[in-house]
Amino acid sequence: MKCGRCGNEVPEEDLYFVQGQYLCEDCAMARQARPQACDVWAVRIATNTRRSLGQTGAEGLTELQRRIYDFIIKSGGASPGVVAEALGVSEEEVRRQLSVLRHCELARAEKRGDEICLVPWVKA
Ligand SMILES: [Zn+2]
């Protein structure tokens, strides 16, 4: 399927349904920067990629992905901006890595008030 904003091909399970449009994660998060009262976030979760690789937990992550993962676990959830600042990387980079962490079922995006937070996959 195509992202309704940037037009990139995105696997269906990676699309977010935001304000009546299917968007890729980057666009969904970008849109989130402009708070809207009635966003609807329906997140479809991919489980196949990781399983097919036979990986579990934090195995197979890059160092940066692991640091983001650790930070999310320790903080119990933080916005991409906070994670980026804490780890000294760009917010864009954090968002890019999040899609990997999502595929690995390690972290996901969750809406908290007007903010999208990165949270551990399983709630503590
Ligand atoms: Zn997009």
PDB file of C-alpha atoms and ligand atoms in Angstrom:
ATOM      1  CA  MET A   1       0.000   0.000   0.000  1.00  0.00           C
ATOM      2  CA  LYS A   2       1.032   3.590  -0.471  1.00  0.00           C
ATOM      3  CA  CYS A   3       1.465   6.169   2.239  1.00  0.00           C
ATOM      4  CA  GLY A   4      -1.210   8.833   1.748  1.00  0.00           C
ATOM      5  CA  ARG A   5       1.251  11.637   2.352  1.00  0.00           C
ATOM      6  CA  CYS A   6       4.684  10.834   0.918  1.00  0.00           C
ATOM      7  CA  GLY A   7       3.499   8.143  -1.503  1.00  0.00           C
ATOM      8  CA  ASN A   8       6.127   5.622  -0.449  1.00  0.00           C
ATOM      9  CA  GLU A   9       5.260   1.983  -0.738  1.00  0.00           C
ATOM     10  CA  VAL A  10       4.744   0.685   2.762  1.00  0.00           C
ATOM     11  CA  PRO A  11       3.802  -2.838   3.855  1.00  0.00           C
ATOM     12  CA  GLU A  12       0.224  -2.815   5.021  1.00  0.00           C
ATOM     13  CA  GLU A  13       1.185  -3.768   8.559  1.00  0.00           C
ATOM     14  CA  ASP A  14       3.400  -0.677   8.812  1.00  0.00           C
ATOM     15  CA  LEU A  15       0.651   1.780   8.013  1.00  0.00           C
ATOM     16  CA  TYR A  16      -1.001   3.988  10.574  1.00  0.00           C
ATOM     17  CA  PHE A  17      -4.517   5.216  10.093  1.00  0.00           C
ATOM     18  CA  VAL A  18      -4.443   8.899  10.971  1.00  0.00           C
ATOM     19  CA  GLN A  19      -7.183  11.401  10.327  1.00  0.00           C
ATOM     20  CA  GLY A  20      -8.752   9.341   7.593  1.00  0.00           C
ATOM     21  CA  GLN A  21      -5.527   8.548   5.786  1.00  0.00           C
ATOM     22  CA  TYR A  22      -3.161   5.624   5.783  1.00  0.00           C
ATOM     23  CA  LEU A  23       0.304   6.920   6.509  1.00  0.00           C
ATOM     24  CA  CYS A  24       3.748   5.455   6.950  1.00  0.00           C
ATOM     25  CA  GLU A  25       5.242   5.779  10.388  1.00  0.00           C
ATOM     26  CA  ASP A  26       7.368   8.811   9.538  1.00  0.00           C
ATOM     27  CA  CYS A  27       4.427  10.707   8.118  1.00  0.00           C
ATOM     28  CA  ALA A  28       2.195   9.657  10.985  1.00  0.00           C
ATOM     29  CA  MET A  29       4.725  10.994  13.439  1.00  0.00           C
ATOM     30  CA  ALA A  30       5.291  14.143  11.399  1.00  0.00           C
ATOM     31  CA  ARG A  31       1.589  14.760  11.381  1.00  0.00           C
ATOM     32  CA  GLN A  32       1.565  14.210  15.098  1.00  0.00           C
ATOM     33  CA  ALA A  33       3.823  17.260  15.463  1.00  0.00           C
ATOM     34  CA  ARG A  34       0.694  19.276  14.723  1.00  0.00           C
ATOM     35  CA  PRO A  35      -1.649  18.173  17.465  1.00  0.00           C
ATOM     36  CA  GLN A  36      -5.178  17.360  16.442  1.00  0.00           C
ATOM     37  CA  ALA A  37      -8.054  16.720  18.757  1.00  0.00           C
ATOM     38  CA  CYS A  38      -9.410  13.587  17.197  1.00  0.00           C
ATOM     39  CA  ASP A  39      -6.554  11.579  15.813  1.00  0.00           C
ATOM     40  CA  VAL A  40      -7.325   7.966  15.425  1.00  0.00           C
ATOM     41  CA  TRP A  41      -4.385   5.681  15.751  1.00  0.00           C
ATOM     42  CA  ALA A  42      -4.946   2.172  14.635  1.00  0.00           C
ATOM     43  CA  VAL A  43      -1.643   0.453  14.713  1.00  0.00           C
ATOM     44  CA  ARG A  44      -1.135  -2.722  12.847  1.00  0.00           C
ATOM     45  CA  ILE A  45       1.607  -4.813  14.164  1.00  0.00           C
ATOM     46  CA  ALA A  46       4.021  -6.875  12.216  1.00  0.00           C
ATOM     47  CA  THR A  47       5.066 -10.071  13.815  1.00  0.00           C
ATOM     48  CA  ASN A  48       6.270 -12.115  10.913  1.00  0.00           C
ATOM     49  CA  THR A  49       9.577 -10.512  10.037  1.00  0.00           C
ATOM     50  CA  ARG A  50      11.219 -11.128  13.341  1.00  0.00           C
ATOM     51  CA  ARG A  51       9.865 -14.619  13.775  1.00  0.00           C
ATOM     52  CA  SER A  52      11.048 -15.615  10.373  1.00  0.00           C
ATOM     53  CA  LEU A  53      14.538 -14.504  11.361  1.00  0.00           C
ATOM     54  CA  GLY A  54      14.341 -16.611  14.473  1.00  0.00           C
ATOM     55  CA  GLN A  55      15.499 -13.764  16.670  1.00  0.00           C
ATOM     56  CA  THR A  56      14.272 -12.932  20.107  1.00  0.00           C
ATOM     57  CA  GLY A  57      14.766 -10.126  22.585  1.00  0.00           C
ATOM     58  CA  ALA A  58      17.527  -7.672  21.812  1.00  0.00           C
ATOM     59  CA  GLU A  59      19.524 -10.144  19.757  1.00  0.00           C
ATOM     60  CA  GLY A  60      20.437  -8.955  16.317  1.00  0.00           C
ATOM     61  CA  LEU A  61      20.058  -5.266  17.094  1.00  0.00           C
ATOM     62  CA  THR A  62      22.607  -2.669  16.179  1.00  0.00           C
ATOM     63  CA  GLU A  63      24.263  -0.843  19.029  1.00  0.00           C
ATOM     64  CA  LEU A  64      22.076   2.214  18.497  1.00  0.00           C
ATOM     65  CA  GLN A  65      18.896   0.147  18.400  1.00  0.00           C
ATOM     66  CA  ARG A  66      19.939  -1.515  21.608  1.00  0.00           C
ATOM     67  CA  ARG A  67      20.626   1.841  23.270  1.00  0.00           C
ATOM     68  CA  ILE A  68      17.220   3.148  22.210  1.00  0.00           C
ATOM     69  CA  TYR A  69      15.619  -0.041  23.441  1.00  0.00           C
ATOM     70  CA  ASP A  70      17.419   0.168  26.793  1.00  0.00           C
ATOM     71  CA  PHE A  71      16.431   3.784  27.192  1.00  0.00           C
ATOM     72  CA  ILE A  72      12.775   3.066  26.467  1.00  0.00           C
ATOM     73  CA  ILE A  73      12.782   0.217  28.973  1.00  0.00           C
ATOM     74  CA  LYS A  74      14.469   2.303  31.650  1.00  0.00           C
ATOM     75  CA  SER A  75      12.336   5.369  31.133  1.00  0.00           C
ATOM     76  CA  GLY A  76       9.134   3.392  30.728  1.00  0.00           C
ATOM     77  CA  GLY A  77       8.332   5.385  27.625  1.00  0.00           C
ATOM     78  CA  ALA A  78       9.586   8.628  26.102  1.00  0.00           C
ATOM     79  CA  SER A  79       8.931  10.782  23.082  1.00  0.00           C
ATOM     80  CA  PRO A  80      11.348  10.444  20.144  1.00  0.00           C
ATOM     81  CA  GLY A  81      12.709  13.894  20.971  1.00  0.00           C
ATOM     82  CA  VAL A  82      13.599  12.890  24.513  1.00  0.00           C
ATOM     83  CA  VAL A  83      15.215   9.660  23.375  1.00  0.00           C
ATOM     84  CA  ALA A  84      17.168  11.511  20.705  1.00  0.00           C
ATOM     85  CA  GLU A  85      18.439  14.060  23.178  1.00  0.00           C
ATOM     86  CA  ALA A  86      19.376  11.461  25.766  1.00  0.00           C
ATOM     87  CA  LEU A  87      21.333   9.404  23.250  1.00  0.00           C
ATOM     88  CA  GLY A  88      22.810  12.296  21.311  1.00  0.00           C
ATOM     89  CA  VAL A  89      21.307  11.320  17.960  1.00  0.00           C
ATOM     90  CA  SER A  90      18.770  13.012  15.720  1.00  0.00           C
ATOM     91  CA  GLU A  91      15.073  12.535  16.267  1.00  0.00           C
ATOM     92  CA  GLU A  92      14.795  11.338  12.693  1.00  0.00           C
ATOM     93  CA  GLU A  93      17.305   8.614  13.443  1.00  0.00           C
ATOM     94  CA  VAL A  94      15.335   7.527  16.496  1.00  0.00           C
ATOM     95  CA  ARG A  95      12.174   7.316  14.412  1.00  0.00           C
ATOM     96  CA  ARG A  96      13.958   5.305  11.761  1.00  0.00           C
ATOM     97  CA  GLN A  97      15.249   2.846  14.346  1.00  0.00           C
ATOM     98  CA  LEU A  98      11.845   2.590  15.950  1.00  0.00           C
ATOM     99  CA  SER A  99      10.453   0.857  12.912  1.00  0.00           C
ATOM    100  CA  VAL A 100      13.081  -1.835  13.386  1.00  0.00           C
ATOM    101  CA  LEU A 101      12.280  -2.130  17.064  1.00  0.00           C
ATOM    102  CA  ARG A 102       8.605  -2.395  16.199  1.00  0.00           C
ATOM    103  CA  HIS A 103       9.279  -5.219  13.827  1.00  0.00           C
ATOM    104  CA  CYS A 104      11.234  -6.919  16.546  1.00  0.00           C
ATOM    105  CA  GLU A 105       8.363  -6.467  18.981  1.00  0.00           C
ATOM    106  CA  LEU A 106      10.624  -4.616  21.373  1.00  0.00           C
ATOM    107  CA  ALA A 107       9.106  -1.160  21.275  1.00  0.00           C
ATOM    108  CA  ARG A 108       6.144   0.591  19.799  1.00  0.00           C
ATOM    109  CA  ALA A 109       4.648   4.033  19.484  1.00  0.00           C
ATOM    110  CA  GLU A 110       1.878   4.939  21.857  1.00  0.00           C
ATOM    111  CA  LYS A 111      -0.191   8.056  22.014  1.00  0.00           C
ATOM    112  CA  ARG A 112      -0.112   9.776  25.361  1.00  0.00           C
ATOM    113  CA  GLY A 113      -2.161  12.923  25.401  1.00  0.00           C
ATOM    114  CA  ASP A 114      -0.938  14.987  22.483  1.00  0.00           C
ATOM    115  CA  GLU A 115       2.346  13.198  22.228  1.00  0.00           C
ATOM    116  CA  ILE A 116       3.569  10.062  20.581  1.00  0.00           C
ATOM    117  CA  CYS A 117       5.783   8.164  22.949  1.00  0.00           C
ATOM    118  CA  LEU A 118       8.059   5.248  22.350  1.00  0.00           C
ATOM    119  CA  VAL A 119       7.163   2.584  24.857  1.00  0.00           C
ATOM    120  CA  PRO A 120       8.275  -0.954  25.648  1.00  0.00           C
ATOM    121  CA  TRP A 121       6.344  -3.490  23.618  1.00  0.00           C
ATOM    122  CA  VAL A 122       4.983  -5.109  26.729  1.00  0.00           C
ATOM    123  CA  LYS A 123       3.731  -2.694  29.311  1.00  0.00           C
ATOM    124  CA  ALA A 124       5.567  -2.893  32.600  1.00  0.00           C
TER     125      ALA A 124
HETATM  126 ZN    ZN B   1       4.815   8.587   4.345  1.00  0.00          ZN
END
